[in-house]
Each structure stands twice: as C-alpha cells, then as structure tokens.
Amino acid sequence: MSKQYPVRGMGPNLKKVLLATVSAAVAGASASAAFAQEAATAEVDEIVVTGFRKSLSDARAIKQDSVIQVDAIVAEDMAKFPDLNLAESLQRLPGVQINREAGEGRRISLRGLGPDFARVQLNGMEVLGNVDSAQDSRGQRSRDRAFDFNIFASELFSRVEVEKTFEAAQKEGGMAGTVGLFTGKPFDYGTGADGALSLKVGTNEYTEDTQPRIAALFTQNWDNVFGVSLSAAYSKRETTEQGHNTYNRSNPSAATMRSLVTKGLNISGLSAAQQAKLLSGDLYFADGNRISSWNAEQERLGLTAAVQWRPMDGMELTLDVLHGEFTTRRNEYHLATRPLASTGSVAFDTAAGGVWPSIFQSASVINGLTWDSDNYVTMTDVTGATFGSEHRRSLNENKFNQVALTGEWEMSDRLKFDGHVGWEKSTYDTPYDDKLYMRAKGNLIANYGENGQSASFEYPNWDPTNPANYAMDSFYYRAFNNESELHEGELNARYELNDTWTLRAGVAYHKFRQQGEDLFYDDNVNGTRSKMRGTAVGDVTSVFTNAFGSWLVGDYDKAFAKYNEYHRLEQNKDGTGGALQDIENVYETTEETLSGFVQGDWDSELFGRRFRGNIGLRGYSTDTHSTGWIQGDNYAYLGTTDVEGSYEGVLPAMNSVLEVTPELLVRFSATQNLNRPGLGSMAAEGSAFQDSSGKITASRGNPNLEPYKDNTLDFAVEYYFGDVGLMSASLFHKDIKNFIETVRFTDVPFSETGVPYSTIPGATASTIVNEFSMPVNKEGRVELTGLELAAQSQLSFLPAPFDNLGVVANYTYIDMPDDLTGISKTSYNATVYYETDRWGARASLNYRDKWYTGYNTAVMSASTRGFEGGTYVDAAAFFNITESLQLTFDAVNLTNEKDTQFWGQNEYLYNQNQSGTTYTAGLTYKF
C-alpha cells in the first residue's frame, strides 16, 4: 500500500531526428527507385529475406496481389509478431489510428471513422470483445461493437490484414474497413516438426516490477496431408497511470452562490469585483480538483490449436480453437475536492453539520480566484477545502472462446467450394468494483494556467498524510457482467467460366446475442454510511505516494475488519443495510442475419495492360430483437420492454486494378457498405416516470434502427520496387447516411412508445406520454475525404554498411466535420530500421493530432470532449546468438508521452496522465 510510484524526467525527444531521417530516406528512395531495384537483384540469383524485412516483403506481396485495397502485417518468424501489441502494429499502416491504455494499444480508428466502425474478424469470423478502462472518460465499461486489441497476445498471430475497400464476397459491415486476425496453421510451416519458445522479462519505470512474457509454438506437419499446431502465450505486468484530472466543470447559479455565502462561505478576502463575479452565477469551476493514480496488475493468457487435414487431392479441412483470458486487478487512488455541504465537487464548502468531527464544522475561506474571458475559473486559493480520498478496487475478468471449422474443396479445375461454421463466446465479468471513501479538511491552491489547459496543486500549511485531518465516510459496492455469443456459417462457390471471368456466389448466416447488467449498491442503501461516517481513520489507512503528492488512503482489509463489512450486494449478515435497488442496463439484444452474394472476378487486358477486378452484389436481411428493463424512481423495476425490428437491402461493389507495368498499379473502387447501429442505441431498456402533476416521461432504445450506409469511392496509385520497396497514394471519399441521434417526441400514446403502459399505475394503451425520447436515424448525410501516403524502402543503394538501413513511413489526412468523433484529421508514422543477418534494430514514431469523443458547438459545453494530439516512440532490437537462438529487446513509450483529455471548445484540461516507459528483454529459441 505504501509503495511509491516515482516519475522520471521526460526522455529524449526523438521526433525531429526520426522525421528528418525518414524524410531524407524517403526522398532518396523516390529519386533512386530504379537504381534500388537493380541493386537489389544485381549479381545474385536468389535473395533470402529474413526478420523485419521479410515481414515487410510478405505484407507487400499480400497488398500487391489483392484486388481490393489491403494493408497487412506479417509475423517475422514463428511466434514473433513485429510488436508487443496488435494495435501497435496496426498503427504503422496508413489510415489507422490507435488509442492507448496504460501505454498499450487498445482500440483502432480507421479511415475517418471511430472504433465502432472497424470490424474485426478472427480466422474469418466476426469477433466482439470488450475490456474495461480505468477511466470513465475513456469508455470505462463498454458494451459496443469496437474491439479491444489488448485482449490477445500478439505472439498468437501469424498475420493481420486490413481490408479498406469492400467487395460483395465479404460479409457486410465494418464501414471503415475489416481487420482480419489469423493464427498460425500447421501447413504454413515446413514438413516435420517445428517450434519456437520465447521467454521475455520486462519492467516499467514507474512500477519497477518484474513482468514475465512467455510464448511457445509447436507444429507437426505430416507431408502436408495432416498437421497439428499448438501455441500458448502468457504475460503478467503491473501498470500505473498518474496525473491530474477533473470531473469536467460546474456552473453554480447566482442563487446557489448566495445561499452558500449565507451559510458561511467566507469571501471577505476577495475584492469587490471578485465578490460580484463570484455571486453572479456566470463562473465555471473545475468540478473536482484531483490527483490520481490508476494502478493495475494484468494477466493475459492465450491458447490456440489448429488441425489441418487433406483427405484427398483438392480438399482441405481446418479446425481452429482459441481460448483467451485477460484479467485485471486494479487499485485506484484519488485525492479530490469533494464538499459535504456545497455544490458539485467544487473546492469550497460550508459547515458539514451532522456526525462530522469539528474540523469539518467550519466553512471554507476563498482567498483568491482568477478567471478567463469565457468565465472559466483558472485559479482558486481556498482555506478549509473539503477533500475526498477514494480507494477504488476492482477485479475484471474477460474470457474469450472460439471454435471454427473451415473447408475448401476443388471439385474440378473450374469449380471450387469453401466455407466455415463456427461459434464464439466472450464474457466480461467484474465480481467486485468497490469504493472506499474518506473525507479530509485542508487547504488548496488549484492553478489551471492562464488558458485552463494545465494543472498544478498546492496544499499550503496542510499535511494530507495526517490522520487527524481525515474522517471515514462509507463503502460503495458494485458489480458488472456482460456476455456476447456468436453463431456463424457460410458457404461459397467459385466457377471459372473462361480464362477471363470467374463467377462466385455464396450464402451466410450470422446470429449475434449480447446481454448483461450493472449492479450498484450505494452507501445510502447498504448501511455503511451510518456505521462509518465521521469515525477516526488512524487504524485503517496508509500513506500512498506518487509523483504528484502523498496522501492517506483507506485499507480494505483493515476497514472491513473494523466495521464488520465485506463486498456484498445484499443486506449485511449483521442486519445492516437494505435491499439492492440500483440494477441498471439490463437488456438482451440479438441480431440474426441471412445474406448472400454474387460476384464476377475478371482478369484480362485494357489497352494492352493487365486489368483485373471484381463486380458484384450482396443482399442481406437482418432481424433484431431486444428485451430490456424499464425503470422508474430509485431505479425501481417497472416492467420489461420487448421490441423487434428488421431491415434489408442490397449492396453493390466494384474493385479494379490496372497494372500499367508489373510494378505500377492503379486501383479504383466504387462500393456501398453498412455499419450496424451501436448496441447501446438498440437496447430496449429505458425508463418511465410520472411526476406529481401527472406528467409522464419515458425513454427506451430502438432495435428498429436502420444501419449506417455509405457510398465510397477509392482511387490509389502504387509503385513496387526492390525487395520491400513501395510508394503509394490513395484518395477516398465516403458519403454516409443514417447517423443516429436521440429525439424527444411529445404527446405520444403509450401504445406507440414500445414501453409497457403497465409501468405507470392506471395507464392504458391510449394514455398520453407527455415526453418520449428514443434514438432514431437522422436526416441528412455526412461526407469525408481522406488522403493516405505511404512509402517503404530498403536503402540498398547506399554504400556499406548503410545499405542495411530501411524506412517505413505513412501520412494520413481526413477532411471531415468536427462532430464526427473518434478520429484525428492528421496522423503519421515513421519507422527506421537497420538489419543484418546477425543483428538489427528499429525505432518507430507515431503521431495523431487532436480528436473528439463528443462535440457541441457551444463554447462552454462539457459535451465537447476529446484528446490532445500525442507522439509515441517505440523501439526494438535483436541479436542472433546462433541460427536458433535470438536475443531481443523492446521499449514501449520511450518518451513517456502525456495522455491529455480536454473538455469544451477552449480545450480546458479534463485529464492528463503518464504511464512510463516499459522495457522488455528476452530470448527466442527455434527448433
């Protein structure tokens, strides 16, 4: 409990160095492309490419051979993906942006659209898997379509592909693109037995723990007739994120401020102008001035198995099984302003009254304050502020299982069938997510800088580690669970009509189900407030220290023992506490889709040049069904809503590639695709209330929402040279409709709401609901245009030893409306590598600029939220001790980048934290 988490000074800024190197290298590659190609092939009959270069070469081949727009990342060797995290690998591709959690990649945004619009498939099956975040502002507990890439260890995968354009043969969905994850198969490797074992150990500069990371792969291939492969990956690490944050802002009215002064709030030390401004009701205050530390222990386990069998020529069966577990044990510590007799979580308070000790029985004194031109208070100097010390602990368990059987059968030289059937299930459980609150009385100077975009806190003449300044408050007990399940099957046929045309057709069935509930047992119900509040803390606390201060935090074991408490969601065994009231987000949603496609693939000539592509139609019919609780005052269960919906349509798609030369490709695509509505919007759960005047208000989700739909045009030029060389430019335009907004209807009969009228006593089907709100598809369209530039080259034209240098770089710009959230308008990535047969090293820089998670045109609206731009630098190196034994080194987040969130159009500080640099060293043995 008393462990300190030190902070290190900012590491070396490699941004300018890397960008200068990459700029020069790419310019050189462009000017010398023909020479580079000649140098790559001169005086040798065959070139053996290994390591990172091999990964780039294999990925380039996938891109070049594909008819649709594809970018890929391929494992460097057995159980050796290029990065420690799949999302961190994906960020090296043009058009892909990631967000990080405790320094590790979590979710991706793709081609101008947020994480909900990027579909992820695992071994051909769509996959949904959500983990939790320590912070509400980052989507603390998600039930959506976005995929969290930190669920799986990267060592389990042999390649990742990002399909950026749509074809009819691909299942509909993933309007931004489809990310395909592929585990290793026995026929991917040579005949006989092969294997690899990787043992790594790491640490983080803040946590200074020992972080093991183990991966193993074994495969047996019997002459490409029958094969078995097994892999396992396990890792454990401590993480910490620490910094300053607020809850956003509070705007107390003039009446509220006058009431606080009447109750004793002392503002006599302020000037007349300051007093008038304070009492005007115009000022916006930071609602919670908080220093925080989010600490966690994470364990990740992944197991895969694959069996392949060729029972006859032209037939191949593959059975894939994957099991993943991701467990987080988190302890969060916060010291924040939390008044007992004031408003919101501002820094000033009045006398607490009640059972609180004498130090809480005096009002705050505001010694000084400043504000900006938009009335945001940028500094407060308060004597006698009331604080809350919060220790939050949680256990979060995510389990994922998938079984997929894939088959291919070449009946003849012209006719081929393929397909798969599969099942997967993802469970996310939080057995406990508890809060232990204490209160303290002290002094605070909170300074957010002249522009409100920084933070520093001082505690003059006050000791936050002295138990005499604290009193106990209460416990909150919470738990959450969520479950997703998928059944899927598809069958496709391919018939070669002639040397030019191949006809493809297929059908697919997809049934998805998700359910869950959130349980809250707050202190006003569970009885802990009455037995704990105001009591001494000396025997149940310890001192916590991080880079921003030291303060007292509550100890669960000691406090549980003292107050005869334990994690519970029911009345205490000693008879204290009432029944659990607050049960929220109770719903079950299912989607059942039957789809089919017909597609023609051609490979011919145009003006004497090879011209290939496909054109097709995909039809779909989706039925939705959702049941959910309707709740009223004090979250009381009033009834269950049962709503069905459906939609159907046809999506055309055309992709073409003109090979001006074998090295120069021109691509053009015109496609339509869809993205299914967010799960939260579809959920039938809601509320119903009747006030004292008889006015009824109700709300619910809408399973009958239409999917988002887009028309996309894509044009790209690609030039391939040398072993790994590539230069490409892609321009795309998306025209999207059916965005979703919540609309409020007035004077609607109960029968038209989908909410059971029995939720209101005495109501009938014709009873008027005065206000009814529900998500609906809004009118109008949203357009975005994007530019992607990419280049990679092995600089073999340079004199030795510099001919072993290589570069990979990309740049993306998105022209889009500000209210399209989850994406940065500008991002770029650059990697410089040096590789020989014996050793190699590389460094990568990734940048994305500001992006919004919510948007409102009002200057001071807290609905506007987002993240400031950030630059992350990672590095990796290897040394081949022997042909079979390799030493590796990795460093993640070398510059200890700050993660900064803001609110409002002025981008006031909301949250800023750092997670430290993580270093990993290890050995990999191949046999």
Tab-separated table of N, CA and C in Angstrom, residues 805-855:
chain	number	residue	atom	x	y	z
A	805	LEU	N	20.171	-0.189	-43.995
A	805	LEU	CA	19.134	0.686	-43.466
A	805	LEU	C	17.841	0.530	-44.258
A	806	GLY	N	16.736	0.762	-43.597
A	806	GLY	CA	15.446	0.776	-44.267
A	806	GLY	C	14.503	1.734	-43.575
A	807	VAL	N	13.442	2.163	-44.299
A	807	VAL	CA	12.470	3.092	-43.732
A	807	VAL	C	11.070	2.666	-44.114
A	808	VAL	N	10.143	2.955	-43.237
A	808	VAL	CA	8.716	2.781	-43.487
A	808	VAL	C	8.035	4.048	-42.977
A	809	ALA	N	7.195	4.667	-43.811
A	809	ALA	CA	6.547	5.908	-43.382
A	809	ALA	C	5.180	6.024	-44.030
A	810	ASN	N	4.267	6.664	-43.338
A	810	ASN	CA	2.963	6.955	-43.930
A	810	ASN	C	2.389	8.217	-43.325
A	811	TYR	N	1.463	8.798	-44.074
A	811	TYR	CA	0.797	10.038	-43.647
A	811	TYR	C	-0.665	9.949	-44.061
A	812	THR	N	-1.562	10.367	-43.168
A	812	THR	CA	-2.994	10.347	-43.451
A	812	THR	C	-3.608	11.689	-43.083
A	813	TYR	N	-4.446	12.203	-43.989
A	813	TYR	CA	-5.215	13.405	-43.684
A	813	TYR	C	-6.674	13.138	-44.002
A	814	ILE	N	-7.564	13.517	-43.081
A	814	ILE	CA	-9.007	13.331	-43.243
A	814	ILE	C	-9.691	14.692	-43.201
A	815	ASP	N	-10.406	15.033	-44.232
A	815	ASP	CA	-11.231	16.238	-44.254
A	815	ASP	C	-12.642	15.809	-43.874
A	816	MET	N	-13.102	16.244	-42.686
A	816	MET	CA	-14.369	15.740	-42.158
A	816	MET	C	-14.971	16.787	-41.232
A	817	PRO	N	-16.260	16.674	-40.922
A	817	PRO	CA	-16.870	17.592	-39.953
A	817	PRO	C	-16.315	17.354	-38.546
A	818	ASP	N	-16.286	18.406	-37.741
A	818	ASP	CA	-15.761	18.279	-36.376
A	818	ASP	C	-16.594	17.347	-35.515
A	819	ASP	N	-17.904	17.251	-35.800
A	819	ASP	CA	-18.746	16.428	-34.941
A	819	ASP	C	-18.673	14.945	-35.295
A	820	LEU	N	-17.835	14.570	-36.223
A	820	LEU	CA	-17.574	13.160	-36.493
A	820	LEU	C	-16.453	12.731	-35.556
A	821	THR	N	-16.786	11.982	-34.527
A	821	THR	CA	-15.871	11.772	-33.413
A	821	THR	C	-15.072	10.482	-33.556
A	822	GLY	N	-13.994	10.407	-32.760
A	822	GLY	CA	-13.193	9.191	-32.679
A	822	GLY	C	-12.025	9.144	-33.627
A	823	ILE	N	-11.793	10.202	-34.405
A	823	ILE	CA	-10.746	10.160	-35.429
A	823	ILE	C	-9.975	11.477	-35.432
A	824	SER	N	-8.676	11.397	-35.693
A	824	SER	CA	-7.842	12.586	-35.864
A	824	SER	C	-7.801	12.964	-37.338
A	825	LYS	N	-7.742	14.245	-37.613
A	825	LYS	CA	-7.665	14.673	-39.009
A	825	LYS	C	-6.305	14.373	-39.618
A	826	THR	N	-5.268	14.401	-38.800
A	826	THR	CA	-3.914	14.165	-39.312
A	826	THR	C	-3.220	13.122	-38.456
A	827	SER	N	-2.546	12.197	-39.109
A	827	SER	CA	-1.720	11.224	-38.393
A	827	SER	C	-0.581	10.790	-39.298
A	828	TYR	N	0.520	10.390	-38.693
A	828	TYR	CA	1.623	9.845	-39.473
A	828	TYR	C	2.435	8.896	-38.612
A	829	ASN	N	3.172	8.050	-39.300
A	829	ASN	CA	4.003	7.045	-38.643
A	829	ASN	C	5.294	6.912	-39.413
A	830	ALA	N	6.378	6.725	-38.707
A	830	ALA	CA	7.680	6.550	-39.352
A	830	ALA	C	8.492	5.518	-38.590
A	831	THR	N	9.107	4.604	-39.309
A	831	THR	CA	9.982	3.591	-38.730
A	831	THR	C	11.302	3.583	-39.481
A	832	VAL	N	12.375	3.627	-38.748
A	832	VAL	CA	13.718	3.467	-39.305
A	832	VAL	C	14.288	2.172	-38.765
A	833	TYR	N	14.809	1.320	-39.660
A	833	TYR	CA	15.351	0.045	-39.197
A	833	TYR	C	16.711	-0.221	-39.831
A	834	TYR	N	17.506	-0.984	-39.131
A	834	TYR	CA	18.802	-1.443	-39.624
A	834	TYR	C	18.880	-2.933	-39.313
A	835	GLU	N	19.162	-3.732	-40.338
A	835	GLU	CA	19.071	-5.170	-40.145
A	835	GLU	C	20.138	-5.901	-40.942
A	836	THR	N	20.857	-6.778	-40.254
A	836	THR	CA	21.795	-7.698	-40.884
A	836	THR	C	21.368	-9.115	-40.521
A	837	ASP	N	22.099	-10.093	-41.048
A	837	ASP	CA	21.782	-11.473	-40.675
A	837	ASP	C	22.017	-11.728	-39.200
A	838	ARG	N	22.888	-10.919	-38.567
A	838	ARG	CA	23.270	-11.179	-37.176
A	838	ARG	C	22.488	-10.337	-36.179
A	839	TRP	N	22.248	-9.081	-36.547
A	839	TRP	CA	21.577	-8.216	-35.589
A	839	TRP	C	20.752	-7.157	-36.331
A	840	GLY	N	19.858	-6.523	-35.589
A	840	GLY	CA	19.047	-5.473	-36.167
A	840	GLY	C	18.392	-4.627	-35.090
A	841	ALA	N	17.945	-3.446	-35.480
A	841	ALA	CA	17.270	-2.535	-34.546
A	841	ALA	C	16.340	-1.633	-35.342
A	842	ARG	N	15.302	-1.165	-34.688
A	842	ARG	CA	14.387	-0.228	-35.336
A	842	ARG	C	13.747	0.672	-34.285
A	843	ALA	N	13.338	1.837	-34.730
A	843	ALA	CA	12.606	2.782	-33.883
A	843	ALA	C	11.419	3.296	-34.670
A	844	SER	N	10.286	3.407	-34.011
A	844	SER	CA	9.062	3.859	-34.665
A	844	SER	C	8.490	5.057	-33.934
A	845	LEU	N	8.026	6.009	-34.711
A	845	LEU	CA	7.353	7.193	-34.166
A	845	LEU	C	5.946	7.229	-34.718
A	846	ASN	N	4.975	7.436	-33.842
A	846	ASN	CA	3.589	7.510	-34.268
A	846	ASN	C	2.950	8.764	-33.714
A	847	TYR	N	2.276	9.521	-34.573
A	847	TYR	CA	1.629	10.766	-34.159
A	847	TYR	C	0.195	10.790	-34.676
A	848	ARG	N	-0.719	11.234	-33.832
A	848	ARG	CA	-2.066	11.608	-34.257
A	848	ARG	C	-2.440	12.913	-33.581
A	849	ASP	N	-3.095	13.795	-34.311
A	849	ASP	CA	-3.425	15.088	-33.717
A	849	ASP	C	-4.750	15.012	-32.960
A	850	LYS	N	-5.215	16.132	-32.500
A	850	LYS	CA	-6.402	16.229	-31.646
A	850	LYS	C	-7.580	15.461	-32.232
A	851	TRP	N	-8.352	14.813	-31.341
A	851	TRP	CA	-9.565	14.135	-31.794
A	851	TRP	C	-10.634	14.223	-30.723
A	852	TYR	N	-11.877	14.241	-31.182
A	852	TYR	CA	-13.027	14.428	-30.292
A	852	TYR	C	-13.682	13.091	-29.980
A	853	THR	N	-14.195	12.988	-28.746
A	853	THR	CA	-15.073	11.874	-28.388
A	853	THR	C	-16.514	12.342	-28.241
A	854	GLY	N	-16.725	13.643	-28.233
A	854	GLY	CA	-18.052	14.252	-28.202
A	854	GLY	C	-17.911	15.678	-28.695
A	855	TYR	N	-18.987	16.234	-29.263
A	855	TYR	CA	-18.849	17.567	-29.854
A	855	TYR	C	-20.140	18.349	-29.695
